[in-house]
mmCIF file of C-alpha atoms and ligand atoms in Angstrom:
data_model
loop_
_atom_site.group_PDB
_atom_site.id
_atom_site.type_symbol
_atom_site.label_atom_id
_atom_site.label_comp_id
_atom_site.label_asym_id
_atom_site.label_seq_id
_atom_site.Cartn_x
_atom_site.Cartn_y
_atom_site.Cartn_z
ATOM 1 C CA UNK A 1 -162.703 -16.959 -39.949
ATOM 2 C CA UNK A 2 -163.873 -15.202 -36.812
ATOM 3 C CA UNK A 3 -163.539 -17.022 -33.853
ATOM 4 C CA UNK A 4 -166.422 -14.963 -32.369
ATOM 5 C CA UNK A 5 -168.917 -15.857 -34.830
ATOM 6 C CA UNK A 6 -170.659 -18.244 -33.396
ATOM 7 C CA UNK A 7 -171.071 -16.632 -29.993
ATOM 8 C CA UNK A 8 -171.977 -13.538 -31.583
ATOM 9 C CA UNK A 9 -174.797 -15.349 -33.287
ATOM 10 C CA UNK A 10 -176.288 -17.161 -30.589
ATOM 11 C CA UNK A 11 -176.192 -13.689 -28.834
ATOM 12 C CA UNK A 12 -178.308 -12.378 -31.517
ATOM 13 C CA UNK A 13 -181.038 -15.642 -32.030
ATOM 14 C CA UNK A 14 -181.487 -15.123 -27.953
ATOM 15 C CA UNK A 15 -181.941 -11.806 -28.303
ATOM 16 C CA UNK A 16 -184.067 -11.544 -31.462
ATOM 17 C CA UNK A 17 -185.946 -14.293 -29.442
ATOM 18 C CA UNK A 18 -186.283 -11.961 -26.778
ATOM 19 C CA UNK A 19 -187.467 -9.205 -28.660
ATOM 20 C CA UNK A 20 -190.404 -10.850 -29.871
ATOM 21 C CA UNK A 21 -191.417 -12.087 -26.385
ATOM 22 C CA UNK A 22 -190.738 -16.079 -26.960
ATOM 23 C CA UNK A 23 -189.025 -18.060 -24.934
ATOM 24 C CA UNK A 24 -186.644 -20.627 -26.094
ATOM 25 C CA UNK A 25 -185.954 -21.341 -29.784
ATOM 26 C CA UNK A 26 -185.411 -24.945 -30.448
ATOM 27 C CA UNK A 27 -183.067 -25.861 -33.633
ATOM 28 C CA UNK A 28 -182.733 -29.749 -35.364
ATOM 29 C CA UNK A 29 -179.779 -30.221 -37.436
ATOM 30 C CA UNK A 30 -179.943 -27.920 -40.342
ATOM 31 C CA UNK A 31 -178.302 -24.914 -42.321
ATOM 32 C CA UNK A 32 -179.581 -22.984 -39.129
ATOM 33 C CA UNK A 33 -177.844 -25.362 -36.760
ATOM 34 C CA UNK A 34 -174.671 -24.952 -38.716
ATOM 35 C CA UNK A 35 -174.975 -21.322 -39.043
ATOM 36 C CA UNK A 36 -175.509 -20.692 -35.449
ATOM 37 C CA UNK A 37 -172.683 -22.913 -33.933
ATOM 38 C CA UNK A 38 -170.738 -24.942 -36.845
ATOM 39 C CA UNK A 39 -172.212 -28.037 -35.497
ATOM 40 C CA UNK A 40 -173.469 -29.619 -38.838
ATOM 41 C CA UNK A 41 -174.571 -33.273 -38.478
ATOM 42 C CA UNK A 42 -177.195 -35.299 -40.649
ATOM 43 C CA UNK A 43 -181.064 -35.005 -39.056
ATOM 44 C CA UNK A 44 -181.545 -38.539 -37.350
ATOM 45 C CA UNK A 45 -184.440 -40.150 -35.328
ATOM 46 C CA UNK A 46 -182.336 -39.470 -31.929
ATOM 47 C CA UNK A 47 -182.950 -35.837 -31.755
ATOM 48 C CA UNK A 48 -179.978 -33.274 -31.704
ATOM 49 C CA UNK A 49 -181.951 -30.030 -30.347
ATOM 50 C CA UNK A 50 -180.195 -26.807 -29.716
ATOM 51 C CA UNK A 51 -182.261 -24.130 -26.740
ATOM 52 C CA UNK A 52 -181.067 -20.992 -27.738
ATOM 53 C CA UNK A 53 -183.065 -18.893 -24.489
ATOM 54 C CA UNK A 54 -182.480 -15.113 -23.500
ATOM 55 C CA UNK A 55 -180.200 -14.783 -20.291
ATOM 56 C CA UNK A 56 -178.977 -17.760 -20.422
ATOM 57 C CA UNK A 57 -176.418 -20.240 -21.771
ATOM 58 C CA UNK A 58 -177.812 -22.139 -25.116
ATOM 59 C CA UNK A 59 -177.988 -25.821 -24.475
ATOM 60 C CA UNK A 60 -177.049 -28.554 -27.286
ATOM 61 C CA UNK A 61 -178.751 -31.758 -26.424
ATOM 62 C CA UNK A 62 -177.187 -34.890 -28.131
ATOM 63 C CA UNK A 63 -177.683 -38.848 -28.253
ATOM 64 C CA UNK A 64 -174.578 -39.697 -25.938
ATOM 65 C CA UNK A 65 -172.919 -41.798 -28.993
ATOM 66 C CA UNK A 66 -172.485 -38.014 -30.680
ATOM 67 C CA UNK A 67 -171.248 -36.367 -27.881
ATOM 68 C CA UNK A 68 -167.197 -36.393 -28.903
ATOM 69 C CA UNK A 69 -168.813 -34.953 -32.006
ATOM 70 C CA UNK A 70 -170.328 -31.798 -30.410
ATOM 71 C CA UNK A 71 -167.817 -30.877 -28.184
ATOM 72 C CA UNK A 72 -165.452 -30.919 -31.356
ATOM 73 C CA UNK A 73 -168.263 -28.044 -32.779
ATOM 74 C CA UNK A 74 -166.410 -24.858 -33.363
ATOM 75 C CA UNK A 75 -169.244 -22.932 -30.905
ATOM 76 C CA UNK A 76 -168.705 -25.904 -28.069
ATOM 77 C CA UNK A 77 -166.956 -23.731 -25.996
ATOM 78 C CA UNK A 78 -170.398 -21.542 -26.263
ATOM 79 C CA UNK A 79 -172.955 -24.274 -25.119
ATOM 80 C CA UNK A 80 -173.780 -26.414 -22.327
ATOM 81 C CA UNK A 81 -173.695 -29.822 -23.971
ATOM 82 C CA UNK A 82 -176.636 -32.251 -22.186
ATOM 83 C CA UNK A 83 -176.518 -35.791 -23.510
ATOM 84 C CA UNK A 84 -179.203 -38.033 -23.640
ATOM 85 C CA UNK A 85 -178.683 -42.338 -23.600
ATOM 86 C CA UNK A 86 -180.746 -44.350 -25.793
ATOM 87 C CA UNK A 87 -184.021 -45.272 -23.269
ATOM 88 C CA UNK A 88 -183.776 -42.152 -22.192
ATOM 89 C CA UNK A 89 -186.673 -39.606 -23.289
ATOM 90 C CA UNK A 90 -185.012 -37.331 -25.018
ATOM 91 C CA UNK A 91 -187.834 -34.501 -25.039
ATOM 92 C CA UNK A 92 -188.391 -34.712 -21.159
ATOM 93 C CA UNK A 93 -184.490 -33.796 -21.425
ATOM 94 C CA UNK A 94 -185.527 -30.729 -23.373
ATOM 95 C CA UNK A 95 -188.255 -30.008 -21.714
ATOM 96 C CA UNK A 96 -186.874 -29.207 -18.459
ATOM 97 C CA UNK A 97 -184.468 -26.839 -20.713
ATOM 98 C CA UNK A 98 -187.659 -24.554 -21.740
ATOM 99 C CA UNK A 99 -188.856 -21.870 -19.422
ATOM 100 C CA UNK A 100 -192.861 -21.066 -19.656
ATOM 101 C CA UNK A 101 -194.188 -19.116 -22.731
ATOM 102 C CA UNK A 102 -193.894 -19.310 -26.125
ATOM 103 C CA UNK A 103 -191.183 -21.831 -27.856
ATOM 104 C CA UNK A 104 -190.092 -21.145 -31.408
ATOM 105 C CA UNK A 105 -189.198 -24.048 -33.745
ATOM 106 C CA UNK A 106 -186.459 -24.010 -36.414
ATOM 107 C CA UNK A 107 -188.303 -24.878 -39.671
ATOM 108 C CA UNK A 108 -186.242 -28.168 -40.560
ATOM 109 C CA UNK A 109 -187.844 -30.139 -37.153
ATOM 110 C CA UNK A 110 -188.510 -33.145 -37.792
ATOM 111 C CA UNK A 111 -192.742 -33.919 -37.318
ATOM 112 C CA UNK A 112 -191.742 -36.722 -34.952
ATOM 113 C CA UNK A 113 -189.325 -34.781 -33.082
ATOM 114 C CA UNK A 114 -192.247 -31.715 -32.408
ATOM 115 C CA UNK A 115 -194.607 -33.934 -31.725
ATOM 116 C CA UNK A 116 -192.574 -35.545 -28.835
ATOM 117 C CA UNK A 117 -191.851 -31.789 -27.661
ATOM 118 C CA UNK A 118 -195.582 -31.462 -27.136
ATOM 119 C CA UNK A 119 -196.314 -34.489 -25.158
ATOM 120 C CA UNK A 120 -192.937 -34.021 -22.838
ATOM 121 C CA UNK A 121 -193.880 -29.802 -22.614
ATOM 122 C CA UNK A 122 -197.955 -29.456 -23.161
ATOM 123 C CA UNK A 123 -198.029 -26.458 -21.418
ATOM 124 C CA UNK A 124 -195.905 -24.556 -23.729
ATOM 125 C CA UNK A 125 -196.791 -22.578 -26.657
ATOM 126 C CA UNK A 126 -195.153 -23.283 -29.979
ATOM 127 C CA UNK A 127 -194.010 -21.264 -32.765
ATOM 128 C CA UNK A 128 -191.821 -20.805 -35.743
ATOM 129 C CA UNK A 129 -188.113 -19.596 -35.090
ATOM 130 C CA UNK A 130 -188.296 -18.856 -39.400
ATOM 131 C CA UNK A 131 -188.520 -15.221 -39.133
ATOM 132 C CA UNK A 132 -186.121 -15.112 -35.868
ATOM 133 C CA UNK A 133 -183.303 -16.816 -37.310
ATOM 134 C CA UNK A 134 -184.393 -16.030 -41.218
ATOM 135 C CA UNK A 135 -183.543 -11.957 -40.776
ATOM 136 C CA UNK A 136 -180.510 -12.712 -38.812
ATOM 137 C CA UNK A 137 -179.159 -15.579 -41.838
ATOM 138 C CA UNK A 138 -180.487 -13.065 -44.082
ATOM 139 C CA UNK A 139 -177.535 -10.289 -43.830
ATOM 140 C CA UNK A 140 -174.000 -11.780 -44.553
ATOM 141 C CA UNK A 141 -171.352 -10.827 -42.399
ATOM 142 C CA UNK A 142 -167.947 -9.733 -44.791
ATOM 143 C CA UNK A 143 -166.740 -13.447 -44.570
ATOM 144 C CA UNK A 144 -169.614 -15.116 -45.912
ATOM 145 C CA UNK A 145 -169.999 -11.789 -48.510
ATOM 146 C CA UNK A 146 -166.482 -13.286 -49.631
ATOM 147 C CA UNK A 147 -167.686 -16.664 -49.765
ATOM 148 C CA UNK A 148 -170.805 -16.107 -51.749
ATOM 149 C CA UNK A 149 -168.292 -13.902 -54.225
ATOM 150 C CA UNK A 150 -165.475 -16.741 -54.471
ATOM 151 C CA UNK A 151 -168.329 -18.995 -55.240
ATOM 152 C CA UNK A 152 -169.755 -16.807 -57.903
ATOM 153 C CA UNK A 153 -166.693 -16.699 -59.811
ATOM 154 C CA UNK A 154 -166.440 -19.915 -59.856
ATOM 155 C CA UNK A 155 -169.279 -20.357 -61.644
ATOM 156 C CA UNK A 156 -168.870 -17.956 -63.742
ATOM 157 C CA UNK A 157 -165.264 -19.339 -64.640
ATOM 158 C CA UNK A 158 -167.531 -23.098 -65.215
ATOM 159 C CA UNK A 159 -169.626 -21.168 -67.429
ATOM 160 C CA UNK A 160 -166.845 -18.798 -69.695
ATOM 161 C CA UNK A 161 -165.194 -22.716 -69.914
ATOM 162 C CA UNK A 162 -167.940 -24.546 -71.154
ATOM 163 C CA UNK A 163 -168.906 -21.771 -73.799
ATOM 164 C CA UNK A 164 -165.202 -22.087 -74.836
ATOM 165 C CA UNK A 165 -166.170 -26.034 -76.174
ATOM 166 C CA UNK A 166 -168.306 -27.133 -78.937
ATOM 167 C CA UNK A 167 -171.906 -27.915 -77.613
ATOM 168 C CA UNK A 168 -173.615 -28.718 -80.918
ATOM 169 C CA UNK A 169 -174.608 -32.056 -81.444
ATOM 170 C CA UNK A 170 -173.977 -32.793 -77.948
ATOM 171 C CA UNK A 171 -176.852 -34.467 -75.559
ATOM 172 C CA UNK A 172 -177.310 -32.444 -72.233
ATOM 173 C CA UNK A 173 -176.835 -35.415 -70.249
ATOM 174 C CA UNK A 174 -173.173 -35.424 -71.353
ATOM 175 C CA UNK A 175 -173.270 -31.370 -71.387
ATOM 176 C CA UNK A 176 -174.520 -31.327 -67.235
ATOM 177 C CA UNK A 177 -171.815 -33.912 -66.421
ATOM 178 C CA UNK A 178 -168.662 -31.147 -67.788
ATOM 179 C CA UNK A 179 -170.785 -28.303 -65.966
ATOM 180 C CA UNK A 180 -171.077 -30.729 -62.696
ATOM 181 C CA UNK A 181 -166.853 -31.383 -63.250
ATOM 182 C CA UNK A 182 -166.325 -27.844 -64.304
ATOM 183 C CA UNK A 183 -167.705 -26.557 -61.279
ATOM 184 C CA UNK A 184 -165.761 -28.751 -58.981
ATOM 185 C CA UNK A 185 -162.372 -27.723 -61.246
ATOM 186 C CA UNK A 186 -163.078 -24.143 -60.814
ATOM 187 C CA UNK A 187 -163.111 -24.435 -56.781
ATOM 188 C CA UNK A 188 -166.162 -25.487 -55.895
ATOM 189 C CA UNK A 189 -166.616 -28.774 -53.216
ATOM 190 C CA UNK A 190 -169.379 -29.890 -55.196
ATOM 191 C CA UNK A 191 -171.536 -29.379 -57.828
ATOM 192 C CA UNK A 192 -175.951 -28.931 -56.603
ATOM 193 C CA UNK A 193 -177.795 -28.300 -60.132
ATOM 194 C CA UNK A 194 -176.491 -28.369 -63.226
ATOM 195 C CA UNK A 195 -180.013 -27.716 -65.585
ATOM 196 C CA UNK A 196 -178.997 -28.248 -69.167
ATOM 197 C CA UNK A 197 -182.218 -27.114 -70.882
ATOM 198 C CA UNK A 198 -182.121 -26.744 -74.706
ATOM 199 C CA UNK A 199 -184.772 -25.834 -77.827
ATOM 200 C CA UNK A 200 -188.161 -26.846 -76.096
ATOM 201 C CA UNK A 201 -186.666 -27.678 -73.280
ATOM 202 C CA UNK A 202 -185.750 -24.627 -72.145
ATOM 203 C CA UNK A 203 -189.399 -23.708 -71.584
ATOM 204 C CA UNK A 204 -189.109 -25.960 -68.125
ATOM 205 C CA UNK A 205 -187.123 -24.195 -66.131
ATOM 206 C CA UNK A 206 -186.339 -26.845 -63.686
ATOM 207 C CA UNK A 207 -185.711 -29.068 -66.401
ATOM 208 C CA UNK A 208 -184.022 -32.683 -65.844
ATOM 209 C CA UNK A 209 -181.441 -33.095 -68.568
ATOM 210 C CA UNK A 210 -181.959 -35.276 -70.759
ATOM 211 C CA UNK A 211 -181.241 -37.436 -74.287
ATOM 212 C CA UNK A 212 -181.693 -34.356 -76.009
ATOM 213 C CA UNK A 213 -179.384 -33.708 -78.650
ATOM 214 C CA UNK A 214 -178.392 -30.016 -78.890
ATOM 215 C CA UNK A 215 -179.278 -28.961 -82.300
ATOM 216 C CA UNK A 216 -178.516 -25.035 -84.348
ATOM 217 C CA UNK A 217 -181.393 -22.925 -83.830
ATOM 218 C CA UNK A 218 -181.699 -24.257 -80.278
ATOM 219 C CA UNK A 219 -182.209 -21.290 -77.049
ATOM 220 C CA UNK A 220 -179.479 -23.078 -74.534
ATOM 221 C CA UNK A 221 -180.685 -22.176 -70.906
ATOM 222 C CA UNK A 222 -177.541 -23.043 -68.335
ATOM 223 C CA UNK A 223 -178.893 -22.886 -64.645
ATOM 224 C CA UNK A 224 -175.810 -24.109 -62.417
ATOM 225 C CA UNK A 225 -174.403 -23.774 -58.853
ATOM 226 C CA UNK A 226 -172.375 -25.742 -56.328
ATOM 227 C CA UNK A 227 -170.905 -24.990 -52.725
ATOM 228 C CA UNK A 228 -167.755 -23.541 -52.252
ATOM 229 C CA UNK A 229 -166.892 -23.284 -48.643
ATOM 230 C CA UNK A 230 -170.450 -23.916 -47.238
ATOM 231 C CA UNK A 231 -171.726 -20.901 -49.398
ATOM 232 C CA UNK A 232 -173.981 -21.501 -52.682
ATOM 233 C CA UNK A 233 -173.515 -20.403 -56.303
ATOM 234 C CA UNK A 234 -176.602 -20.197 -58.792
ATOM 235 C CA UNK A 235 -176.120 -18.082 -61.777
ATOM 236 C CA UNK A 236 -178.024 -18.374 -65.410
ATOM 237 C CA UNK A 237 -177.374 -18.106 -68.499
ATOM 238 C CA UNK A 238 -179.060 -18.192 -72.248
ATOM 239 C CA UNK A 239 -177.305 -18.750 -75.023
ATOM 240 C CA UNK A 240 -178.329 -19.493 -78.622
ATOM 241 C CA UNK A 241 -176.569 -22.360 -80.723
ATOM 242 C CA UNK A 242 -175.870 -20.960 -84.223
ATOM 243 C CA UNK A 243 -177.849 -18.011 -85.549
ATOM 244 C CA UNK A 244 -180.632 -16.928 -83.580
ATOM 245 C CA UNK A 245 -184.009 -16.769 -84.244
ATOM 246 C CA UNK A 246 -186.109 -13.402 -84.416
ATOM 247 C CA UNK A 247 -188.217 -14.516 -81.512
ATOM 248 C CA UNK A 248 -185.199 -15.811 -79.308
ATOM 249 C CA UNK A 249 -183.573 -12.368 -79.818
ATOM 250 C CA UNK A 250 -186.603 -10.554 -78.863
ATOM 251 C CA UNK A 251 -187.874 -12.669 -75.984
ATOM 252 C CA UNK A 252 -184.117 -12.387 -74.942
ATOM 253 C CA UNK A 253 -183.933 -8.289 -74.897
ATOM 254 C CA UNK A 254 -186.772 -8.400 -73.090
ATOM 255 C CA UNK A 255 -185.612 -10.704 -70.292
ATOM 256 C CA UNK A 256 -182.106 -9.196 -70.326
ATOM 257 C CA UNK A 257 -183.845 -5.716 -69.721
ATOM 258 C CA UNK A 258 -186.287 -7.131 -66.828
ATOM 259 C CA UNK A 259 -182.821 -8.559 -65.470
ATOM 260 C CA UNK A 260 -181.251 -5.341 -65.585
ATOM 261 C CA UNK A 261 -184.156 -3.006 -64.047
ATOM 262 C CA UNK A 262 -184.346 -5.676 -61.669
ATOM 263 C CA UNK A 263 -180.527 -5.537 -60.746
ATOM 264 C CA UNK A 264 -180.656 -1.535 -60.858
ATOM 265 C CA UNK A 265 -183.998 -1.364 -58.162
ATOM 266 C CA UNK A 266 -181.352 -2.518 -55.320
ATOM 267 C CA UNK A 267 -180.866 -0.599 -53.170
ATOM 268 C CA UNK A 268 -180.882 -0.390 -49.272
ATOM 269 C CA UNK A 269 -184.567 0.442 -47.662
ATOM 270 C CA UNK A 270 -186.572 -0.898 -50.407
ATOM 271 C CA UNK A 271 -189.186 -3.573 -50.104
ATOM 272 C CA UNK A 272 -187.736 -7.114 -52.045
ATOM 273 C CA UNK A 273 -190.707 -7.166 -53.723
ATOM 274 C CA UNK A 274 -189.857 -3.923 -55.179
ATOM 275 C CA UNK A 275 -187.287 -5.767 -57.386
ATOM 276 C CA UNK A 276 -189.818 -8.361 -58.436
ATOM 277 C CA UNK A 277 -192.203 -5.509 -59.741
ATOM 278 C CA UNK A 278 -189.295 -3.997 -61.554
ATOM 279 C CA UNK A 279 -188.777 -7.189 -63.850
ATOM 280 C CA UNK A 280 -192.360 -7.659 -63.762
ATOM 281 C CA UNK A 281 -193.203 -4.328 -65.133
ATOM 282 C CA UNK A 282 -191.009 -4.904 -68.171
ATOM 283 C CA UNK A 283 -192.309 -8.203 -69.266
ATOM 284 C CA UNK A 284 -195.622 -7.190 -68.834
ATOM 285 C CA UNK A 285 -194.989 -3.965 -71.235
ATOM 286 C CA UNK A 286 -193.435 -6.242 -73.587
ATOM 287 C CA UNK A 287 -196.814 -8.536 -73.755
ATOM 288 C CA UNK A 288 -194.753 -11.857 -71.931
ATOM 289 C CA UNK A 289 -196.591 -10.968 -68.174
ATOM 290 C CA UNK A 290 -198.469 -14.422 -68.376
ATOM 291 C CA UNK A 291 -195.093 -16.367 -70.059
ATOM 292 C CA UNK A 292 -192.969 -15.154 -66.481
ATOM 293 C CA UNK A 293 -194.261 -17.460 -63.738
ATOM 294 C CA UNK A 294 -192.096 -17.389 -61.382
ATOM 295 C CA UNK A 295 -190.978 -15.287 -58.599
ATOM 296 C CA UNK A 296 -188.097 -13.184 -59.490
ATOM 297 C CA UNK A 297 -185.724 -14.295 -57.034
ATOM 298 C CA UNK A 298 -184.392 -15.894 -53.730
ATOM 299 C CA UNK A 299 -182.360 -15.070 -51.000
ATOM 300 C CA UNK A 300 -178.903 -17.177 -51.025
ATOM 301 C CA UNK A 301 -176.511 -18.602 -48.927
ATOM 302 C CA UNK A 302 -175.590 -21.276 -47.037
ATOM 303 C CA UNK A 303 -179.122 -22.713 -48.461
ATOM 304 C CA UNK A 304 -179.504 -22.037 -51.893
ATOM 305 C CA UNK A 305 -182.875 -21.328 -51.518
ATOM 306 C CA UNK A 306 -183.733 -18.967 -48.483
ATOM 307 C CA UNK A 307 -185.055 -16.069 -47.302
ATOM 308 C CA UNK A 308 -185.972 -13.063 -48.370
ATOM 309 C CA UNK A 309 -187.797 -13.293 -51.862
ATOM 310 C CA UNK A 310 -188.091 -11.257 -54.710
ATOM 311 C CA UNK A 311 -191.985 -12.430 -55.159
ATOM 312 C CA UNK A 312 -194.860 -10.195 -54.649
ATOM 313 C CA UNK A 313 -195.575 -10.373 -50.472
ATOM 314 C CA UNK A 314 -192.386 -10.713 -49.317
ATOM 315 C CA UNK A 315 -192.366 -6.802 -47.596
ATOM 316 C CA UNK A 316 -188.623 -7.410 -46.393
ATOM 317 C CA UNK A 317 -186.594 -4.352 -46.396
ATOM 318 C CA UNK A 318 -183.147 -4.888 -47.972
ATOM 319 C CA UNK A 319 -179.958 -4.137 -45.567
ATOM 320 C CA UNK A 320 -177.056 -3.568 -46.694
ATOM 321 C CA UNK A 321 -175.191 -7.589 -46.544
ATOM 322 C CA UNK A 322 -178.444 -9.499 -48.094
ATOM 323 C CA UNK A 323 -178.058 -11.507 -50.934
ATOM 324 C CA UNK A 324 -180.346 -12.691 -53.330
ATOM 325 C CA UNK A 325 -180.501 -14.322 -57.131
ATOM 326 C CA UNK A 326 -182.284 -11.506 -59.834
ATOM 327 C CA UNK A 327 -183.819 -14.298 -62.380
ATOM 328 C CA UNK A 328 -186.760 -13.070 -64.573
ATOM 329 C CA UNK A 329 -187.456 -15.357 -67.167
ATOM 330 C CA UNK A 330 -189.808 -16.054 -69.985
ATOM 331 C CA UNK A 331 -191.028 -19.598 -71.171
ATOM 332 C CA UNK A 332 -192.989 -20.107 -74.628
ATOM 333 C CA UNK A 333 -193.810 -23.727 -74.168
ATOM 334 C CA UNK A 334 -193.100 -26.420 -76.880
ATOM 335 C CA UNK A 335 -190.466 -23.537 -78.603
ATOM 336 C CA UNK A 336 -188.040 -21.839 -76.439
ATOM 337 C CA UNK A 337 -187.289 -20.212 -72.622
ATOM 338 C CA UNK A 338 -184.965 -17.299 -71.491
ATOM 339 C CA UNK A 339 -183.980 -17.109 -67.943
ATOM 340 C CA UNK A 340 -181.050 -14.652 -66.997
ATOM 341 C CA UNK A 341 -179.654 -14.931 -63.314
ATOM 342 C CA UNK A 342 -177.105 -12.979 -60.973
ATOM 343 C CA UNK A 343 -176.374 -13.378 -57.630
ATOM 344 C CA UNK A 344 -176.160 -9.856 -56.048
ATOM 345 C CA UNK A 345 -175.667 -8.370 -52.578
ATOM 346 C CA UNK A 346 -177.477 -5.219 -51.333
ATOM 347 C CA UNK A 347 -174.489 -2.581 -50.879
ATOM 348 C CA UNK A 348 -174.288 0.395 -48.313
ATOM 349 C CA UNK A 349 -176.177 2.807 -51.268
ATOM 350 C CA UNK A 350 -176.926 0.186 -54.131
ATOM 351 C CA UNK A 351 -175.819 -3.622 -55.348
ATOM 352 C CA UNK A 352 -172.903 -5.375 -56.207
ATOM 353 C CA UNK A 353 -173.344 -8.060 -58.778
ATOM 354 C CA UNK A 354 -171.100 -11.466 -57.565
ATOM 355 C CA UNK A 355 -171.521 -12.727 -60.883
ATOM 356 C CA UNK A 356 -169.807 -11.177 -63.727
ATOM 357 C CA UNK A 357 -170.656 -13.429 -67.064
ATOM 358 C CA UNK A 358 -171.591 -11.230 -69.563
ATOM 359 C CA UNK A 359 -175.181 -11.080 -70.686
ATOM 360 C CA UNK A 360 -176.026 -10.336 -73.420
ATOM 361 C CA UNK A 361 -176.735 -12.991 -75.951
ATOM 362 C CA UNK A 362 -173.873 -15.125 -76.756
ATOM 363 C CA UNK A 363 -174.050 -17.014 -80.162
ATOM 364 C CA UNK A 364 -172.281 -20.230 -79.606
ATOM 365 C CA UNK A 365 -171.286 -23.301 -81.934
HETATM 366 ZN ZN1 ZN B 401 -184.939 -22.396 -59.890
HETATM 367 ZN ZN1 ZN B 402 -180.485 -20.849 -60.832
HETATM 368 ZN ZN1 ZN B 403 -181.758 -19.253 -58.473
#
């Protein structure tokens, strides 16, 4: 890993900062925290807040019992550590940090921790650091590209495994638990979602899996993802147990061909929502438009939900380096769902799919 990373990402936040006329940004523990210096510990009621302000050093406050902590982060050498003891007040110690104007807060602050930052600095302004620190998370640098790819395989190696065993007559309680051990056993650290969805069921698609017995004649949606080196995995897949039914084939060429006009919109310069209207369009020709209610995808990463989105709004231009899930679905309740989801990066002239599971719709026993 770079060793530059860090610095070159403060560098950026201050200067993004700058460019839009604030301040100071002010980050609580969080994937943002972590992204900007390494330093990744749990929120708490003593506040951890790192000042990220143009021409000048950022500043990591921390409780004094966590100091050894952030001078062991792998940006230390980056940051002023200032350490606050317990009696002190903390937000007076930030306060003093912020020059006048307009201070933009990371989006996982704590409601206690903002509201203190008002009394100790009322004559600030406040804002939101989201779109500041969102664009810069948004494009992946070649390491995390590699990441995100590594953990892609993975689960696509979780998924080819699981196929591989008999799944019939199984409950998807018992089926999530080999997905959550697969995914560890194919490189992952951990295992995040493992949605097991089957006949019905598969019509939720956040579904919590359940007694269910998997049964022939049953759609078989398989949502699952894990970290793998910080970075997320999320991939879908449908499958049908035995011999599929006319309507489960046809709802599924019509989801699989959404995915794929989705997947072949990609390209550099584009509005995301672009890609959502491409999957749109075809379930909507197909007579499903009302049956897809969901956005068609989300910006991944260290978060496995995060900006951009492919939703109708979101007017972010893909760069080459962004990475986002393609998941169109299609959900006839009380019968049957479809969902079919990629991870894919935005390429110098077009998209790379990380995921590499085939598609189309496997028949499995
Ligand atoms: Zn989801
Ligand atoms: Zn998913
Ligand atoms: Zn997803």
């Amino acid at each position: 890993v770079d060793p530059a990373r860090h610095a070159r990402r403060l560098a950026e936040a201050a200067a993004r900062a700058a460019s839009t006329g604030a301040a100071a940004v002010v980050i609580a523990p969080s994937p943002d925290l972590a992204y900007l210096t390494g330093y990744d510990p749990p929120p708490l009621e003593r506040p951890t807040l790192l000042v990220v302000r143009p021409d000048r050093a950022p500043a990591l406050v921390v409780p004094m019992l966590e100091r050894p902590l952030a001078e062991a982060a792998p940006a230390a050498t980056e940051l002023e550590v200032v350490s606050w003891r317990d009696g002190d007040d903390p937000y007076a110690v930030v306060a003093d940090l912020l020059p006048r104007g307009e201070v933009l807060l990371g989006d996982r602050i704590w409601g206690v921790h903002v509201l203190g930052l008002q009394r100790a600095a009322p004559d600030r302004r406040w804002g939101s650091a989201a779109t500041v620190i969102g664009a810069l998370r948004a494009r992946k640098d070649a390491a995390e590209l590699d990441a995100l790819r590594h953990a892609a395989h993975a689960a696509d190696a979780a998924l080819e495994e699981l196929l591989s065993t008999p799944l019939v007559g199984r409950r998807e309680i018992d089926v999530a638990a080999d997905v959550a051990a697969l995914l560890v056993a194919h490189g992952h650290a951990s295992a995040a979602f493992t949605i097991v969805a089957s006949g019905p069921n598969a019509a939720s698609p956040h579904h919590e899996p359940g007694p269910r017995v998997l049964s022939a004649g049953d759609a078989l949606v398989l949502d699952i993802g894990g970290v793998l080196d910080g970075y997320r995995s999320d991939m879908t897949r449908t499958v049908a147990l035995g011999a599929p039914s006319g309507r489960l084939r046809e709802v599924h060429a019509v989801v699989l061909a959404a995915q794929e006009a989705a997947r072949a919109a990609v390209r550099p310069g584009i509005p995301i929502e672009d890609v959502d209207r491409a999957a749109r369009a075809v379930i909507e020709h197909a007579g499903y438009g009302e049956r897809f209610f969901h956005r068609t995808g989300h910006g991944i990463g260290l978060e496995v939900h995060e900006p951009p989105y492919a939703a109708a709004g979101d007017r972010t231009t893909l760069e080459p380096g962004m990475t986002f899930s393609v998941e169109p679905g299609i959900y006839l309740e009380g019968e049957l769902g479809v969902r079919i989801e990629d991870i894919v990066a935005v390429t110098a002239d077009g998209v790379e799919s990380l995921n590499r599971s085939p598609r189309e719709l496997l028949v499995c026993e």
